Coordinates of N, CA, C and O and ligand atoms in Angstrom, one line a residue:
X183 N 110.4 -206.7 -17.4 CA 110.2 -208.3 -17.6 C 110.8 -208.5 -19.0 O 111.3 -209.5 -19.4
X184 N 109.8 -207.9 -19.8 CA 110.1 -208.3 -21.4 C 111.8 -208.5 -21.8 O 112.3 -209.4 -22.2
X185 N 112.4 -207.4 -21.2 CA 113.8 -207.3 -21.7 C 114.8 -208.6 -20.9 O 115.6 -209.2 -21.4
X186 N 114.5 -208.7 -19.8 CA 114.9 -209.8 -18.9 C 114.7 -211.4 -19.8 O 115.3 -212.2 -19.8
X187 N 113.4 -211.6 -19.9 CA 113.1 -212.7 -20.9 C 113.8 -212.9 -22.1 O 114.3 -214.1 -22.5
X188 N 114.0 -211.8 -22.9 CA 114.7 -211.6 -24.2 C 116.2 -212.0 -24.0 O 116.9 -212.7 -24.7
X189 N 116.8 -211.4 -22.8 CA 118.3 -211.9 -22.4 C 118.4 -213.4 -22.3 O 119.1 -214.0 -22.8
X190 N 117.5 -213.9 -21.4 CA 117.3 -215.2 -21.2 C 117.0 -216.1 -22.3 O 117.9 -217.1 -22.9
X191 N 116.4 -215.6 -23.5 CA 116.0 -216.0 -24.8 C 117.4 -216.3 -25.5 O 117.8 -216.9 -25.9
X192 N 118.3 -215.2 -25.5 CA 119.4 -214.7 -26.3 C 120.4 -216.1 -25.6 O 121.1 -216.6 -26.5
X193 N 120.5 -216.0 -24.2 CA 121.5 -217.2 -23.8 C 121.2 -218.3 -24.2 O 122.1 -219.1 -24.5
X194 N 119.7 -218.8 -24.1 CA 119.5 -220.1 -24.5 C 119.9 -220.3 -25.9 O 120.3 -221.4 -26.3
X195 N 119.6 -219.3 -26.9 CA 119.7 -219.4 -28.2 C 121.4 -219.6 -28.4 O 121.7 -220.7 -29.2
X196 N 122.2 -219.0 -27.9 CA 123.6 -219.3 -27.9 C 124.3 -220.8 -27.7 O 124.8 -221.3 -28.5
X197 N 123.5 -221.3 -26.7 CA 123.7 -222.8 -26.0 C 123.3 -223.6 -27.2 O 123.9 -224.6 -27.4
X198 N 122.3 -223.3 -27.4 CA 121.5 -224.2 -28.3 C 122.3 -224.2 -29.6 O 122.8 -225.6 -30.0
X199 N 122.6 -223.3 -30.1 CA 123.3 -223.3 -31.7 C 124.6 -223.4 -31.4 O 125.2 -224.5 -32.2
X200 N 125.3 -223.4 -30.3 CA 126.7 -223.8 -30.2 C 126.6 -225.3 -30.2 O 127.8 -225.9 -30.9
X201 N 125.7 -225.9 -29.3 CA 125.7 -227.4 -29.3 C 125.4 -228.0 -30.6 O 125.9 -229.2 -31.2
X202 N 124.4 -227.4 -31.3 CA 124.1 -227.6 -32.7 C 125.2 -227.9 -34.0 O 125.0 -228.4 -35.0
X203 N 126.2 -226.8 -33.4 CA 127.2 -226.7 -34.5 C 128.3 -227.8 -34.3 O 128.8 -228.5 -34.8
X204 N 128.3 -228.1 -32.8 CA 129.7 -228.9 -32.4 C 129.2 -230.3 -32.5 O 130.1 -231.1 -32.7
X205 N 127.9 -231.0 -32.0 CA 127.7 -232.0 -32.3 C 128.1 -232.8 -33.8 O 128.4 -233.9 -33.8
X206 N 127.4 -232.2 -34.9 CA 127.8 -233.0 -36.0 C 129.3 -233.1 -36.2 O 129.9 -233.8 -36.9
X207 N 129.9 -232.1 -35.6 CA 131.5 -231.8 -35.7 C 131.9 -233.3 -35.1 O 132.8 -234.1 -35.6
X208 N 131.5 -233.7 -34.0 CA 131.7 -235.1 -33.1 C 131.4 -236.2 -34.2 O 132.1 -237.1 -34.1
X209 N 130.3 -236.1 -34.9 CA 129.7 -237.3 -35.7 C 131.1 -237.4 -36.6 O 131.3 -238.6 -37.4
X210 N 131.5 -236.4 -37.2 CA 132.6 -236.5 -38.3 C 133.7 -237.2 -37.7 O 134.3 -238.2 -38.5
X211 N 134.3 -236.8 -36.7 CA 135.3 -237.6 -35.9 C 135.0 -239.0 -35.7 O 135.7 -240.0 -35.7
X212 N 133.7 -239.4 -35.3 CA 133.1 -240.5 -34.7 C 133.2 -241.4 -35.9 O 133.5 -242.9 -35.7
X213 N 133.0 -240.7 -37.0 CA 133.2 -241.7 -38.3 C 134.4 -242.5 -38.5 O 134.4 -243.8 -38.8
X214 N 135.3 -241.8 -37.8 CA 136.8 -242.2 -38.2 C 137.1 -243.5 -36.9 O 138.1 -244.3 -37.3
X215 N 136.3 -243.4 -36.1 CA 136.7 -244.4 -35.0 C 135.8 -245.8 -35.0 O 135.0 -245.9 -35.4
X216 N 136.7 -246.8 -34.8 CA 136.3 -248.2 -35.1 C 135.0 -248.5 -34.0 O 135.5 -247.9 -32.8
X217 N 134.1 -249.0 -34.5 CA 133.2 -249.7 -33.4 C 133.6 -250.5 -32.6 O 134.7 -251.4 -32.9
X218 N 133.4 -250.0 -31.0 CA 133.9 -250.9 -29.9 C 135.3 -250.7 -29.3 O 135.6 -250.8 -28.3
X219 N 135.9 -249.7 -30.4 CA 137.1 -249.1 -29.8 C 137.0 -247.9 -28.4 O 136.0 -247.5 -28.3
X220 N 138.0 -247.7 -27.9 CA 137.8 -246.8 -26.6 C 137.5 -245.4 -27.2 O 136.7 -244.9 -26.4
X221 N 138.2 -244.8 -28.4 CA 137.7 -243.7 -28.9 C 136.2 -243.7 -29.4 O 135.6 -242.6 -28.9
X222 N 135.8 -244.6 -29.7 CA 134.3 -244.6 -30.0 C 133.5 -244.5 -28.7 O 132.6 -243.9 -29.0
X223 N 133.9 -245.1 -27.7 CA 133.0 -245.2 -26.6 C 133.3 -243.8 -25.9 O 132.2 -243.1 -25.4
X224 N 134.2 -243.1 -26.2 CA 134.4 -241.7 -25.6 C 133.7 -240.7 -26.5 O 133.0 -239.7 -25.6
X225 N 133.3 -241.2 -27.6 CA 132.7 -240.1 -28.4 C 131.1 -240.1 -28.1 O 130.4 -239.3 -28.1
X226 N 130.8 -241.6 -27.8 CA 129.3 -241.6 -27.5 C 129.0 -241.0 -26.1 O 127.8 -240.5 -26.0
X227 N 130.3 -241.0 -25.2 CA 129.8 -240.2 -24.0 C 129.5 -238.8 -24.2 O 128.5 -238.1 -23.9
X228 N 130.4 -238.3 -25.0 CA 130.7 -236.7 -25.3 C 129.2 -236.7 -25.9 O 128.7 -235.3 -25.7
X229 N 128.7 -237.2 -27.0 CA 127.6 -236.9 -27.7 C 126.5 -236.8 -26.8 O 125.5 -236.0 -26.9
X230 N 126.2 -238.0 -25.9 CA 124.8 -238.3 -25.1 C 125.1 -236.8 -24.0 O 123.9 -236.4 -24.0
X231 N 126.2 -236.6 -23.6 CA 126.4 -235.6 -22.6 C 125.6 -234.1 -23.3 O 125.1 -233.3 -22.6
X232 N 126.4 -233.9 -24.4 CA 126.3 -232.7 -25.2 C 124.7 -232.6 -25.5 O 124.2 -231.5 -25.2
X233 N 124.1 -233.6 -26.1 CA 122.6 -233.6 -26.2 C 121.8 -233.2 -24.9 O 120.8 -232.6 -25.0
X234 N 121.8 -234.3 -23.9 CA 121.3 -234.3 -22.5 C 121.5 -233.0 -21.9 O 120.4 -232.6 -21.1
X235 N 122.6 -232.6 -21.7 CA 122.8 -231.7 -20.7 C 122.9 -230.1 -21.0 O 122.4 -229.3 -20.6
X236 N 123.1 -229.9 -22.6 CA 123.1 -228.6 -23.2 C 122.0 -228.6 -24.2 O 121.1 -227.5 -24.1
X237 N 121.9 -229.3 -25.4 CA 121.4 -228.9 -26.4 C 119.5 -229.2 -25.9 O 118.8 -228.2 -26.6
X238 N 119.5 -230.0 -25.5 CA 117.8 -230.3 -25.3 C 117.2 -229.5 -24.4 O 116.3 -228.5 -24.6
X239 N 118.0 -228.9 -23.1 CA 117.4 -228.1 -22.2 C 117.5 -226.4 -22.8 O 116.5 -225.9 -22.9
X240 N 118.7 -226.5 -23.4 CA 118.7 -224.9 -24.4 C 117.4 -224.8 -25.2 O 116.9 -223.7 -25.6
X241 N 117.2 -225.9 -26.0 CA 116.0 -225.6 -27.0 C 114.7 -225.4 -26.3 O 113.8 -224.6 -26.7
X242 N 114.4 -226.2 -25.2 CA 113.3 -226.0 -24.4 C 113.1 -224.5 -24.1 O 112.2 -224.0 -24.0
X243 N 114.3 -224.2 -23.4 CA 114.3 -223.0 -22.8 C 114.0 -221.5 -24.4 O 113.4 -220.8 -23.9
X244 N 114.7 -222.1 -25.3 CA 114.5 -220.9 -26.2 C 113.1 -220.8 -26.6 O 112.5 -219.7 -27.0
X245 N 112.3 -222.0 -26.8 CA 111.0 -221.9 -27.5 C 110.1 -221.5 -26.3 O 109.4 -220.7 -26.5
X246 N 110.4 -221.6 -25.1 CA 109.3 -221.1 -24.1 C 109.5 -219.7 -24.2 O 108.6 -219.0 -24.0
X247 N 110.8 -219.1 -24.0 CA 111.2 -217.7 -23.8 C 110.5 -216.9 -25.2 O 110.2 -215.8 -25.1
X248 N 110.8 -217.7 -26.1 CA 111.0 -217.1 -27.4 C 109.1 -216.8 -27.7 O 108.6 -216.1 -28.2
X249 N 108.4 -218.0 -27.3 CA 106.7 -217.7 -27.5 C 106.4 -216.8 -26.5 O 105.2 -216.1 -26.8
X250 N 106.8 -216.7 -25.2 CA 106.7 -215.7 -24.4 C 106.6 -214.1 -25.1 O 106.0 -213.4 -24.8
X251 N 107.8 -214.1 -25.7 CA 108.1 -212.7 -26.3 C 107.4 -212.4 -27.4 O 106.6 -211.2 -27.6
X252 N 106.8 -213.6 -28.4 CA 105.9 -213.4 -29.3 C 104.5 -213.0 -29.0 O 104.1 -212.0 -29.6
X253 N 104.3 -213.5 -27.7 CA 102.8 -213.2 -27.3 C 102.6 -211.7 -26.6 O 102.0 -210.9 -27.0
X254 N 103.8 -211.4 -25.7 CA 103.7 -210.3 -24.8 C 104.3 -209.3 -25.9 O 103.7 -208.1 -25.6
X255 N 105.1 -209.4 -27.0 CA 105.3 -208.3 -27.9 C 104.4 -208.1 -29.0 O 104.2 -207.2 -29.9
X256 N 103.5 -208.7 -29.1 CA 102.1 -208.9 -29.8 C 102.9 -209.4 -31.5 O 102.6 -208.2 -32.4
X257 N 103.9 -210.0 -31.6 CA 104.4 -210.3 -32.9 C 103.7 -211.5 -33.5 O 104.2 -211.9 -34.6
X258 N 102.7 -212.2 -33.0 CA 102.2 -213.3 -33.4 C 101.7 -213.5 -34.9 O 101.6 -214.2 -35.6
X259 N 101.1 -212.0 -35.3 CA 100.8 -212.1 -36.5 C 101.7 -211.2 -37.5 O 101.5 -211.0 -38.8
X260 N 102.9 -211.2 -37.0 CA 103.7 -210.3 -38.2 C 104.5 -211.4 -39.0 O 104.7 -212.4 -38.7
X261 N 104.8 -210.6 -40.0 CA 105.2 -211.6 -41.2 C 106.7 -212.2 -41.0 O 106.8 -213.3 -41.2
X262 N 107.6 -211.4 -40.4 CA 109.0 -211.8 -40.2 C 108.6 -212.8 -39.2 O 109.8 -213.8 -39.1
X263 N 107.7 -212.8 -38.2 CA 107.6 -213.9 -37.1 C 107.2 -215.4 -37.9 O 107.7 -216.4 -37.3
X264 N 106.4 -215.1 -39.0 CA 106.1 -216.3 -39.6 C 107.2 -216.9 -40.2 O 107.5 -218.2 -40.3
X265 N 108.2 -216.3 -40.6 CA 109.2 -216.7 -41.4 C 110.4 -217.2 -40.3 O 110.9 -218.5 -40.7
X266 N 110.3 -216.6 -39.3 CA 111.2 -217.0 -38.3 C 110.8 -218.2 -37.9 O 111.5 -219.2 -37.4
X267 N 109.4 -218.6 -37.4 CA 108.9 -219.8 -36.9 C 109.2 -220.8 -37.9 O 109.5 -222.0 -37.4
X268 N 108.9 -220.6 -39.1 CA 109.2 -221.6 -40.3 C 110.8 -222.2 -40.1 O 110.9 -223.5 -39.8
X269 N 111.7 -221.2 -40.1 CA 113.0 -221.8 -39.9 C 113.3 -222.3 -38.8 O 114.2 -223.3 -38.3
X270 N 112.9 -221.8 -37.5 CA 113.1 -222.3 -36.2 C 112.5 -224.0 -36.1 O 113.1 -224.9 -35.6
X271 N 111.0 -224.2 -36.7 CA 110.7 -225.3 -36.9 C 111.6 -226.4 -37.5 O 111.8 -227.5 -37.1
X272 N 112.2 -225.8 -38.7 CA 113.1 -226.6 -39.5 C 114.4 -227.2 -38.7 O 114.8 -228.2 -38.5
X273 N 114.7 -226.1 -37.8 CA 116.0 -226.3 -36.8 C 115.7 -227.3 -36.0 O 116.5 -228.1 -35.6
X274 N 114.7 -227.3 -35.4 CA 114.1 -228.1 -34.1 C 114.1 -229.5 -35.0 O 114.2 -230.7 -34.3
X275 N 113.7 -229.5 -36.3 CA 113.6 -230.8 -37.2 C 115.2 -231.5 -37.1 O 115.4 -232.7 -36.8
X276 N 116.0 -230.8 -37.5 CA 117.5 -231.1 -37.8 C 117.9 -231.5 -36.3 O 118.4 -232.5 -36.2
X277 N 117.5 -230.8 -35.1 CA 117.6 -231.3 -33.9 C 117.2 -232.6 -33.5 O 117.9 -233.6 -33.1
X278 N 116.0 -233.0 -33.9 CA 115.2 -234.4 -33.9 C 116.2 -235.4 -34.4 O 116.6 -236.5 -33.9
X279 N 116.7 -234.9 -35.8 CA 117.6 -235.8 -36.5 C 118.6 -236.2 -35.9 O 119.3 -237.2 -35.7
X280 N 119.5 -235.2 -35.2 CA 120.8 -235.3 -34.7 C 120.7 -236.3 -33.7 O 121.4 -237.1 -33.0
X281 N 119.3 -236.1 -32.8 CA 119.1 -237.2 -31.5 C 119.1 -238.5 -32.1 O 119.6 -239.2 -31.5
X282 N 118.5 -238.4 -33.3 CA 118.4 -240.1 -33.8 C 119.8 -240.6 -34.0 O 120.1 -241.5 -33.9
X283 N 120.7 -239.6 -34.6 CA 122.2 -240.0 -35.1 C 122.8 -240.3 -33.6 O 123.6 -241.3 -33.9
X284 N 122.6 -239.6 -32.8 CA 123.2 -240.0 -31.3 C 122.9 -241.3 -30.9 O 123.7 -242.2 -30.7
X285 N 121.6 -241.7 -30.9 CA 120.9 -243.2 -30.9 C 121.8 -244.1 -31.6 O 122.2 -245.2 -31.3
X286 N 122.0 -243.7 -32.7 CA 122.4 -244.7 -34.0 C 124.0 -245.0 -33.7 O 124.3 -246.3 -33.5
X287 N 124.7 -244.1 -33.1 CA 126.3 -244.2 -33.0 C 126.1 -245.0 -31.6 O 126.9 -245.9 -31.5
X288 N 125.3 -244.7 -30.6 CA 125.3 -245.4 -29.2 C 125.1 -246.9 -29.5 O 125.6 -247.4 -28.8
X289 N 124.5 -247.2 -30.5 CA 123.9 -248.9 -30.8 C 124.8 -249.3 -31.8 O 124.8 -250.3 -32.3
X290 N 126.3 -248.3 -32.4 CA 126.9 -249.0 -33.4 C 126.4 -249.3 -34.7 O 126.9 -250.1 -35.5
X291 N 125.4 -248.6 -34.9 CA 124.7 -248.8 -36.2 C 124.6 -247.5 -37.1 O 123.6 -247.6 -38.2
X292 N 125.6 -246.8 -37.0 CA 125.7 -245.5 -38.0 C 126.0 -246.2 -39.5 O 127.0 -246.9 -39.6
X293 N 125.2 -245.6 -40.2 CA 125.5 -246.1 -41.6 C 126.0 -244.8 -42.5 O 126.3 -245.1 -43.9
X294 N 125.4 -243.6 -42.0 CA 125.9 -242.4 -42.7 C 127.2 -242.1 -42.8 O 128.1 -242.5 -42.0
X295 N 127.7 -241.5 -43.9 CA 129.3 -241.4 -44.2 C 129.8 -240.2 -43.4 O 129.0 -238.9 -43.3
X296 N 131.0 -239.8 -43.4 CA 131.7 -238.7 -42.9 C 131.4 -237.3 -43.6 O 131.0 -236.5 -43.1
X297 N 131.2 -237.6 -45.0 CA 130.8 -236.4 -46.2 C 129.4 -236.2 -45.6 O 129.3 -234.8 -45.6
X298 N 128.5 -236.9 -45.4 CA 127.2 -236.6 -45.2 C 127.2 -235.8 -43.7 O 126.5 -234.7 -43.6
X299 N 128.1 -236.0 -42.7 CA 127.8 -235.2 -41.6 C 128.8 -233.7 -41.9 O 128.2 -233.0 -41.3
X300 N 129.7 -233.9 -42.8 CA 130.3 -232.8 -43.1 C 129.5 -231.6 -43.7 O 129.3 -230.5 -43.7
X301 N 128.5 -232.1 -44.4 CA 127.6 -231.3 -45.4 C 126.2 -230.9 -44.3 O 126.0 -229.6 -44.4
X302 N 125.9 -231.7 -43.6 CA 124.8 -231.4 -42.5 C 125.1 -230.5 -41.7 O 124.2 -229.8 -41.0
X303 N 126.3 -230.5 -41.2 CA 127.1 -229.6 -40.6 C 126.6 -228.2 -40.7 O 126.7 -227.2 -39.9
X304 N 126.7 -228.0 -41.7 CA 126.5 -226.3 -42.6 C 124.9 -225.8 -42.4 O 124.6 -224.8 -42.2
X305 N 123.9 -226.9 -42.1 CA 122.3 -226.7 -41.9 C 122.2 -225.9 -40.9 O 121.5 -224.6 -41.0
X306 N 122.6 -226.0 -39.5 CA 122.2 -225.2 -38.7 C 122.9 -223.6 -38.7 O 122.1 -222.8 -38.4
X307 N 123.9 -223.6 -39.3 CA 124.6 -222.3 -39.5 C 123.8 -221.5 -40.5 O 123.5 -220.3 -40.1
X308 N 123.3 -222.0 -41.7 CA 122.6 -221.3 -42.6 C 121.1 -221.1 -42.0 O 120.6 -219.9 -42.0
X309 N 120.5 -221.8 -41.3 CA 119.3 -221.5 -40.6 C 119.3 -220.2 -39.6 O 118.5 -219.2 -39.3
X310 N 120.5 -220.4 -38.8 CA 120.4 -219.3 -37.8 C 120.9 -218.1 -38.4 O 120.3 -217.0 -37.7
X311 N 121.7 -218.0 -39.7 CA 121.8 -216.6 -40.1 C 120.3 -216.1 -40.8 O 120.1 -214.8 -40.3
X312 N 119.4 -216.8 -41.2 CA 118.5 -216.6 -41.7 C 117.4 -215.9 -40.4 O 117.0 -215.2 -40.5
X313 N 117.4 -216.8 -39.3 CA 116.6 -216.7 -38.4 C 116.8 -214.9 -37.6 O 116.3 -214.4 -37.4
X314 N 118.3 -215.0 -37.2 CA 118.8 -213.9 -36.8 C 118.6 -212.6 -37.8 O 118.1 -211.6 -37.2
X315 N 118.6 -212.5 -39.1 CA 118.1 -211.5 -39.9 C 116.8 -211.3 -39.8 O 116.3 -210.0 -39.7
X316 N 115.9 -212.3 -39.8 CA 114.3 -212.0 -39.7 C 114.2 -211.2 -38.5 O 113.5 -210.4 -38.4
X317 N 114.8 -211.6 -37.2 CA 114.4 -211.4 -36.1 C 115.0 -209.6 -35.6 O 114.1 -209.2 -34.9
X318 N 116.1 -209.6 -36.4 CA 116.5 -208.4 -36.2 C 116.1 -207.0 -37.3 O 115.9 -206.1 -36.9
X319 N 116.1 -207.7 -38.4 CA 116.2 -206.6 -39.6 C 114.6 -206.6 -39.7 O 114.0 -205.5 -39.9
X320 N 113.7 -207.6 -39.4 CA 112.4 -207.7 -39.6 C 112.0 -206.9 -41.0 O 111.3 -206.0 -41.0
X321 N 112.5 -207.8 -42.1 CA 112.2 -207.2 -43.5 C 111.1 -207.1 -43.9 O 110.5 -206.3 -45.0
X322 N 110.1 -207.8 -43.4 CA 108.7 -207.8 -43.8 C 107.7 -208.2 -42.7 O 107.9 -208.5 -41.4
Ligands
HEM59 C1 112.0 -221.3 -30.8 C2 111.2 -220.6 -31.1 C3 111.4 -219.2 -30.9 C4 110.8 -218.4 -31.0 C5 109.2 -218.4 -30.9 C6 111.0 -216.8 -30.9 C7 110.7 -215.4 -30.9 C8 111.3 -214.2 -30.5 C9 110.9 -213.2 -30.3 C10 109.0 -213.0 -30.4 C11 111.6 -212.2 -30.2 C12 111.5 -210.5 -29.7 C13 111.6 -209.8 -30.7 C14 111.9 -208.3 -30.5 O1 111.9 -208.0 -29.3 O2 111.8 -207.3 -31.5 C15 112.8 -212.7 -30.3 C16 114.0 -212.3 -30.1 C17 115.4 -212.9 -30.6 N1 115.3 -214.1 -31.0 FE1 114.0 -215.5 -31.1 N2 112.6 -217.1 -31.2 C18 112.9 -218.4 -31.3 C19 114.2 -219.1 -31.6 C20 115.1 -218.5 -31.8 C21 116.6 -218.8 -32.4 C22 116.7 -220.2 -32.7 C23 117.3 -217.7 -32.6 C24 118.7 -217.6 -33.1 C25 119.1 -218.7 -34.0 C26 116.8 -216.6 -31.9 C27 117.4 -215.2 -32.0 C28 116.7 -214.2 -31.5 C29 117.5 -212.8 -31.3 C30 119.0 -212.8 -31.7 C31 116.5 -212.0 -30.6 C32 116.8 -210.5 -30.0 C33 116.7 -209.7 -31.4 C34 116.6 -208.2 -30.9 O3 116.3 -208.1 -29.7 O4 116.4 -207.3 -31.8 N3 115.3 -216.7 -31.6 N4 112.9 -214.1 -30.4

C-alpha cells in the first residue's frame, strides 16, 4: 500500500510542478498581448484551464498522499521532513499567488512586468530542487 501511495504522490508532484513551471511562462507571453485582443483571450483560457484542471487537483493529491506517507512512515518528527514541509508550504504560497495572477489577467488588471514573471518563474524550480534533496538524501 505504502509504495502505491508513494507512486501516486510522485505522479501528482510531477503534474503540480510541471504546471507551476508552465503557468508563469504563459504570464510572460501574456504581458506582450494587448488587453482585449484575441491572443490575450486565448492566454486567459489556457491559464484558467491549466490552473483548474491540472495544478489545483495535482496539489491536493500531492498533499493528501504526502501527509499519508508522513504518517504511515512515521516521519512526522524527522528533521528533513520539517525542512521539506517548510519548502512545500512556500511552494503552496507561490501557488496561491499564481492563482491571484490568473484572476488579475482574467480581469485585464495585471500591473506586474514581464521581467517580474521571468524572475518568479525560477522560484518553483529552486523550491523543487530543495524539496527533492531533502526527501531523497534526508541530510538531517
Ligand atoms: C505537499 C506536501 C508533501 C508532503 C507532506 C510530502 C511527504 C512525503 C513523504 C512522507 C514521503 C515518503 C518518504 C520516504 O518514503 O522515504 C515523500 C516522498 C517523496 N516526495 Fe513528497 N511530500 C510533499 C510534497 C512533495 C513535493 C512538492 C515534491 C517535489 C517537488 C515531493 C517529492 C517527493 C519525492 C520525489 C518522493 C520519493 C522519495 C523516495 O522514495 O526516496 N513531495 N513525500
